[in-house]
């Protein structure tokens, strides 16, 4: 028998060059048109100006949605465990390191090497937020968002405490373009909580079951335009959250496993109705 678990979504975040924030993304994912001028890179406030200039896109993406989701959730950064998930980490950094190793290996940059490790964003977040809580960095190729969400949900239930999820991926460049389909920049963030609070917007029932679910189709032009980024398996959930209606969907976790989600919108203040 499949066991069903519950959690709440207290904060949602989104960043893409044409959708720099959840309010803009929510409108576009409902079928509206993106407004405003495209942004080249995110600009998280937790990093000093010099650090923002030096940090790679992967770190900026992760910290941007972490900050957005945290601000919406009403939780303090120092209290939250975190999960950072990315299919590939920072592909431009990987390309730069490989080109240097192939041509001038003695010129390899320690800073670029530091930025190439998969938990670089997690480390930057700990420094920027002064959070000493546990943090996980993971990758699961084309199912990286679903795997990260499952990890965050498990931590939320096991520890009975809120958890921050930041999911992000960058664009392949150089020789990697021939073997990697990731295009553009995309990041999604959530703050999950074990019980409803004053900022809870959604109740979430979840379970893991056998069998490979087909990826939910993307309905909005905005989501379809971002579908070639490696973290795009999170876009169906983003569309469901943007729609604002109760819904159920399944995200594939691999060839034989799926994450089943049922979303229920909560009234203001996160109070669950009496018939829940």
Short mmCIF file of C-alpha atoms in Angstrom, two decimals:
data_model
loop_
_atom_site.label_atom_id
_atom_site.label_comp_id
_atom_site.label_asym_id
_atom_site.label_seq_id
_atom_site.Cartn_x
_atom_site.Cartn_y
_atom_site.Cartn_z
CA UNK A 1 0.00 0.00 0.00
CA UNK A 2 1.33 3.42 -0.95
CA UNK A 3 1.63 5.74 2.05
CA UNK A 4 0.52 9.35 1.62
CA UNK A 5 2.34 12.17 3.42
CA UNK A 6 1.45 15.82 3.92
CA UNK A 7 3.33 19.11 3.89
CA UNK A 8 2.63 22.77 3.22
CA UNK A 9 4.14 25.19 0.74
CA UNK A 10 4.95 28.46 2.50
CA UNK A 11 6.97 30.20 -0.21
CA UNK A 12 7.38 29.97 -3.99
CA UNK A 13 10.12 31.50 -6.12
CA UNK A 14 10.98 31.58 -9.83
CA UNK A 15 13.67 33.14 -11.98
CA UNK A 16 14.28 33.14 -15.72
CA UNK A 17 15.66 35.99 -17.82
CA UNK A 18 12.17 37.04 -18.96
CA UNK A 19 10.41 36.10 -15.69
CA UNK A 20 12.48 37.56 -12.88
CA UNK A 21 10.32 36.71 -9.90
CA UNK A 22 7.25 34.70 -8.95
CA UNK A 23 4.63 37.46 -9.58
CA UNK A 24 5.78 37.84 -13.20
CA UNK A 25 6.18 34.09 -13.64
CA UNK A 26 2.76 33.32 -12.16
CA UNK A 27 1.03 35.65 -14.63
CA UNK A 28 2.93 34.25 -17.62
CA UNK A 29 2.46 30.61 -16.57
CA UNK A 30 -1.29 31.27 -16.47
CA UNK A 31 -1.12 32.21 -20.14
CA UNK A 32 -0.20 35.88 -19.97
CA UNK A 33 2.65 37.57 -21.77
CA UNK A 34 5.99 38.33 -20.08
CA UNK A 35 6.35 42.01 -19.28
CA UNK A 36 9.43 44.08 -18.65
CA UNK A 37 12.95 43.94 -20.02
CA UNK A 38 14.83 40.62 -19.91
CA UNK A 39 17.52 40.30 -17.24
CA UNK A 40 20.94 38.92 -18.07
CA UNK A 41 21.73 37.54 -14.60
CA UNK A 42 20.02 37.33 -11.21
CA UNK A 43 21.17 39.73 -8.51
CA UNK A 44 20.63 38.22 -5.04
CA UNK A 45 20.87 40.79 -2.27
CA UNK A 46 22.60 38.46 0.18
CA UNK A 47 25.88 38.73 -1.70
CA UNK A 48 28.00 41.86 -1.62
CA UNK A 49 28.46 43.62 -4.96
CA UNK A 50 31.99 42.26 -5.48
CA UNK A 51 30.84 38.72 -4.69
CA UNK A 52 27.94 39.03 -7.13
CA UNK A 53 30.31 40.04 -9.92
CA UNK A 54 32.60 37.06 -9.25
CA UNK A 55 29.94 34.44 -8.61
CA UNK A 56 28.91 32.19 -11.53
CA UNK A 57 25.37 32.06 -12.85
CA UNK A 58 24.58 28.83 -10.99
CA UNK A 59 25.26 30.44 -7.61
CA UNK A 60 23.31 33.58 -8.49
CA UNK A 61 20.32 31.53 -9.67
CA UNK A 62 20.26 29.40 -6.54
CA UNK A 63 20.59 32.31 -4.13
CA UNK A 64 18.04 34.41 -5.98
CA UNK A 65 15.24 31.85 -5.65
CA UNK A 66 16.35 30.94 -2.13
CA UNK A 67 15.96 34.58 -1.10
CA UNK A 68 12.63 34.96 -2.92
CA UNK A 69 11.11 31.82 -1.42
CA UNK A 70 12.37 32.67 2.05
CA UNK A 71 10.92 36.20 1.90
CA UNK A 72 7.52 34.83 0.88
CA UNK A 73 7.53 32.15 3.57
CA UNK A 74 7.99 34.30 6.65
CA UNK A 75 10.67 31.94 8.00
CA UNK A 76 14.15 32.95 9.10
CA UNK A 77 17.04 31.67 7.00
CA UNK A 78 19.02 30.49 10.03
CA UNK A 79 16.23 28.04 10.93
CA UNK A 80 15.96 26.21 7.62
CA UNK A 81 17.68 23.10 6.39
CA UNK A 82 18.16 23.29 2.63
CA UNK A 83 18.30 21.19 -0.51
CA UNK A 84 20.08 22.47 -3.63
CA UNK A 85 19.40 20.47 -6.77
CA UNK A 86 20.83 20.86 -10.26
CA UNK A 87 21.23 18.42 -13.12
CA UNK A 88 24.63 19.76 -14.17
CA UNK A 89 25.82 22.48 -11.82
CA UNK A 90 27.53 25.28 -13.74
CA UNK A 91 28.09 24.22 -17.36
CA UNK A 92 30.04 27.35 -18.46
CA UNK A 93 32.49 26.77 -15.59
CA UNK A 94 32.84 23.12 -16.60
CA UNK A 95 33.50 24.14 -20.20
CA UNK A 96 36.10 26.71 -19.14
CA UNK A 97 37.91 24.19 -16.94
CA UNK A 98 37.99 21.58 -19.70
CA UNK A 99 39.33 24.07 -22.25
CA UNK A 100 42.04 25.18 -19.84
CA UNK A 101 43.05 21.60 -19.02
CA UNK A 102 43.25 20.79 -22.73
CA UNK A 103 45.37 23.81 -23.69
CA UNK A 104 47.11 25.39 -20.70
CA UNK A 105 46.64 23.15 -17.64
CA UNK A 106 49.08 25.15 -15.51
CA UNK A 107 46.78 28.15 -15.83
CA UNK A 108 43.85 26.42 -14.15
CA UNK A 109 41.98 28.91 -11.95
CA UNK A 110 41.47 27.89 -8.29
CA UNK A 111 38.40 30.13 -8.20
CA UNK A 112 36.83 28.42 -11.18
CA UNK A 113 37.64 25.03 -9.69
CA UNK A 114 35.98 26.15 -6.45
CA UNK A 115 32.88 27.16 -8.41
CA UNK A 116 32.75 23.85 -10.28
CA UNK A 117 31.93 21.66 -7.27
CA UNK A 118 28.28 20.67 -7.06
CA UNK A 119 27.68 22.15 -3.61
CA UNK A 120 29.14 25.59 -4.45
CA UNK A 121 25.71 27.22 -4.30
CA UNK A 122 24.97 25.57 -0.97
CA UNK A 123 28.21 26.94 0.44
CA UNK A 124 27.50 30.45 -0.80
CA UNK A 125 24.02 30.27 0.72
CA UNK A 126 25.42 29.27 4.12
CA UNK A 127 27.80 32.24 4.04
CA UNK A 128 25.22 34.73 2.77
CA UNK A 129 22.43 33.65 5.14
CA UNK A 130 24.59 32.72 8.16
CA UNK A 131 22.65 29.46 8.27
CA UNK A 132 24.38 26.52 9.96
CA UNK A 133 21.55 24.04 9.37
CA UNK A 134 22.10 20.90 7.31
CA UNK A 135 22.29 21.31 3.54
CA UNK A 136 22.16 18.75 0.73
CA UNK A 137 23.34 19.15 -2.87
CA UNK A 138 22.16 16.55 -5.36
CA UNK A 139 21.79 15.76 -9.05
CA UNK A 140 19.50 13.32 -10.84
CA UNK A 141 19.95 14.28 -14.50
CA UNK A 142 16.58 15.01 -16.15
CA UNK A 143 14.69 14.26 -12.92
CA UNK A 144 16.72 16.60 -10.73
CA UNK A 145 13.83 18.83 -9.66
CA UNK A 146 11.64 15.88 -8.70
CA UNK A 147 14.50 14.22 -6.82
CA UNK A 148 15.30 17.46 -4.99
CA UNK A 149 11.65 17.96 -4.10
CA UNK A 150 11.43 14.41 -2.75
CA UNK A 151 14.57 14.95 -0.65
CA UNK A 152 13.17 18.20 0.76
CA UNK A 153 9.79 16.61 1.52
CA UNK A 154 11.44 13.68 3.30
CA UNK A 155 13.58 16.04 5.40
CA UNK A 156 10.55 18.16 6.22
CA UNK A 157 8.62 15.15 7.50
CA UNK A 158 11.49 13.35 9.21
CA UNK A 159 12.71 16.41 11.11
CA UNK A 160 9.30 18.13 11.48
CA UNK A 161 10.82 21.44 10.43
CA UNK A 162 10.68 23.76 7.40
CA UNK A 163 13.04 23.07 4.50
CA UNK A 164 14.23 25.31 1.67
CA UNK A 165 14.48 23.87 -1.86
CA UNK A 166 16.45 25.65 -4.59
CA UNK A 167 16.52 24.08 -8.06
CA UNK A 168 18.55 25.61 -10.89
CA UNK A 169 20.46 24.94 -14.09
CA UNK A 170 22.52 26.91 -16.59
CA UNK A 171 23.12 26.77 -20.33
CA UNK A 172 25.52 24.44 -22.09
CA UNK A 173 28.27 26.20 -24.04
CA UNK A 174 31.37 25.37 -26.03
CA UNK A 175 31.91 21.72 -26.86
CA UNK A 176 29.24 20.71 -24.32
CA UNK A 177 26.51 21.99 -26.65
CA UNK A 178 26.94 18.90 -28.82
CA UNK A 179 26.17 16.52 -25.93
CA UNK A 180 24.01 18.56 -23.56
CA UNK A 181 20.58 20.03 -24.32
CA UNK A 182 20.33 22.51 -21.43
CA UNK A 183 19.57 26.00 -22.74
CA UNK A 184 19.01 29.30 -20.99
CA UNK A 185 18.86 30.00 -17.25
CA UNK A 186 16.10 28.74 -14.97
CA UNK A 187 15.60 28.42 -11.22
CA UNK A 188 12.70 27.48 -8.95
CA UNK A 189 12.47 27.68 -5.19
CA UNK A 190 10.09 26.43 -2.48
CA UNK A 191 9.87 26.61 1.28
CA UNK A 192 8.13 23.50 2.63
CA UNK A 193 6.70 23.21 6.13
CA UNK A 194 5.39 20.23 8.11
CA UNK A 195 2.19 22.05 9.19
CA UNK A 196 0.16 25.12 8.12
CA UNK A 197 1.39 28.54 9.20
CA UNK A 198 0.47 32.15 8.61
CA UNK A 199 2.12 32.20 5.17
CA UNK A 200 1.10 28.73 3.97
CA UNK A 201 -0.46 28.96 0.51
CA UNK A 202 -0.83 25.27 -0.33
CA UNK A 203 -1.42 21.96 1.39
CA UNK A 204 0.50 19.24 -0.40
CA UNK A 205 -0.19 15.53 -0.23
CA UNK A 206 2.58 13.42 -1.67
CA UNK A 207 3.57 9.82 -2.17
CA UNK A 208 6.11 7.78 -4.08
CA UNK A 209 4.90 4.92 -6.23
CA UNK A 210 6.22 2.37 -8.69
CA UNK A 211 5.99 2.95 -12.40
CA UNK A 212 7.26 5.72 -14.61
CA UNK A 213 4.85 8.64 -14.92
CA UNK A 214 4.77 10.50 -18.21
CA UNK A 215 6.00 14.08 -17.72
CA UNK A 216 2.94 16.36 -17.45
CA UNK A 217 2.48 18.45 -20.61
CA UNK A 218 3.38 22.13 -20.42
CA UNK A 219 0.34 24.28 -21.18
CA UNK A 220 1.63 27.84 -21.26
CA UNK A 221 3.84 29.42 -23.91
CA UNK A 222 6.07 30.74 -21.13
CA UNK A 223 6.77 27.26 -19.77
CA UNK A 224 7.25 25.79 -23.24
CA UNK A 225 9.86 28.45 -23.99
CA UNK A 226 11.86 27.28 -20.95
CA UNK A 227 11.44 23.56 -21.56
CA UNK A 228 14.99 23.02 -22.83
CA UNK A 229 16.64 23.93 -19.54
CA UNK A 230 17.84 20.91 -17.56
CA UNK A 231 15.71 21.75 -14.50
CA UNK A 232 12.53 22.03 -16.60
CA UNK A 233 10.99 18.97 -14.92
CA UNK A 234 9.90 21.48 -12.25
CA UNK A 235 7.82 23.55 -14.70
CA UNK A 236 4.62 21.42 -14.45
CA UNK A 237 4.51 22.08 -10.70
CA UNK A 238 5.18 25.78 -11.29
CA UNK A 239 2.25 25.89 -13.73
CA UNK A 240 0.01 24.11 -11.22
CA UNK A 241 0.94 26.59 -8.48
CA UNK A 242 0.38 29.52 -10.83
CA UNK A 243 -3.08 28.25 -11.78
CA UNK A 244 -4.19 28.61 -8.17
CA UNK A 245 -6.64 25.68 -8.27
CA UNK A 246 -6.58 22.31 -6.56
CA UNK A 247 -4.85 19.80 -8.79
CA UNK A 248 -2.96 16.52 -8.89
CA UNK A 249 0.11 15.66 -10.94
CA UNK A 250 2.90 13.11 -11.05
CA UNK A 251 6.58 13.78 -11.69
CA UNK A 252 8.82 10.96 -12.94
CA UNK A 253 11.76 10.10 -10.70
CA UNK A 254 13.31 7.64 -13.12
CA UNK A 255 12.47 4.60 -15.20
CA UNK A 256 10.42 2.88 -12.50
CA UNK A 257 9.43 5.44 -9.87
CA UNK A 258 7.17 8.49 -9.68
CA UNK A 259 6.42 11.29 -7.22
CA UNK A 260 2.66 11.85 -6.91
CA UNK A 261 1.48 15.28 -5.75
CA UNK A 262 -1.95 16.64 -4.82
CA UNK A 263 -2.17 20.39 -4.27
CA UNK A 264 -4.91 22.09 -2.29
CA UNK A 265 -5.05 25.86 -2.10
CA UNK A 266 -5.27 27.21 1.45
CA UNK A 267 -7.15 30.34 2.46
CA UNK A 268 -5.23 33.31 3.81
CA UNK A 269 -3.33 32.41 6.93
CA UNK A 270 -2.92 28.74 6.03
CA UNK A 271 -6.01 27.57 7.92
CA UNK A 272 -7.18 24.19 6.69
CA UNK A 273 -10.92 23.96 6.11
CA UNK A 274 -12.92 21.80 8.49
CA UNK A 275 -13.64 19.15 5.83
CA UNK A 276 -9.93 18.64 5.02
#
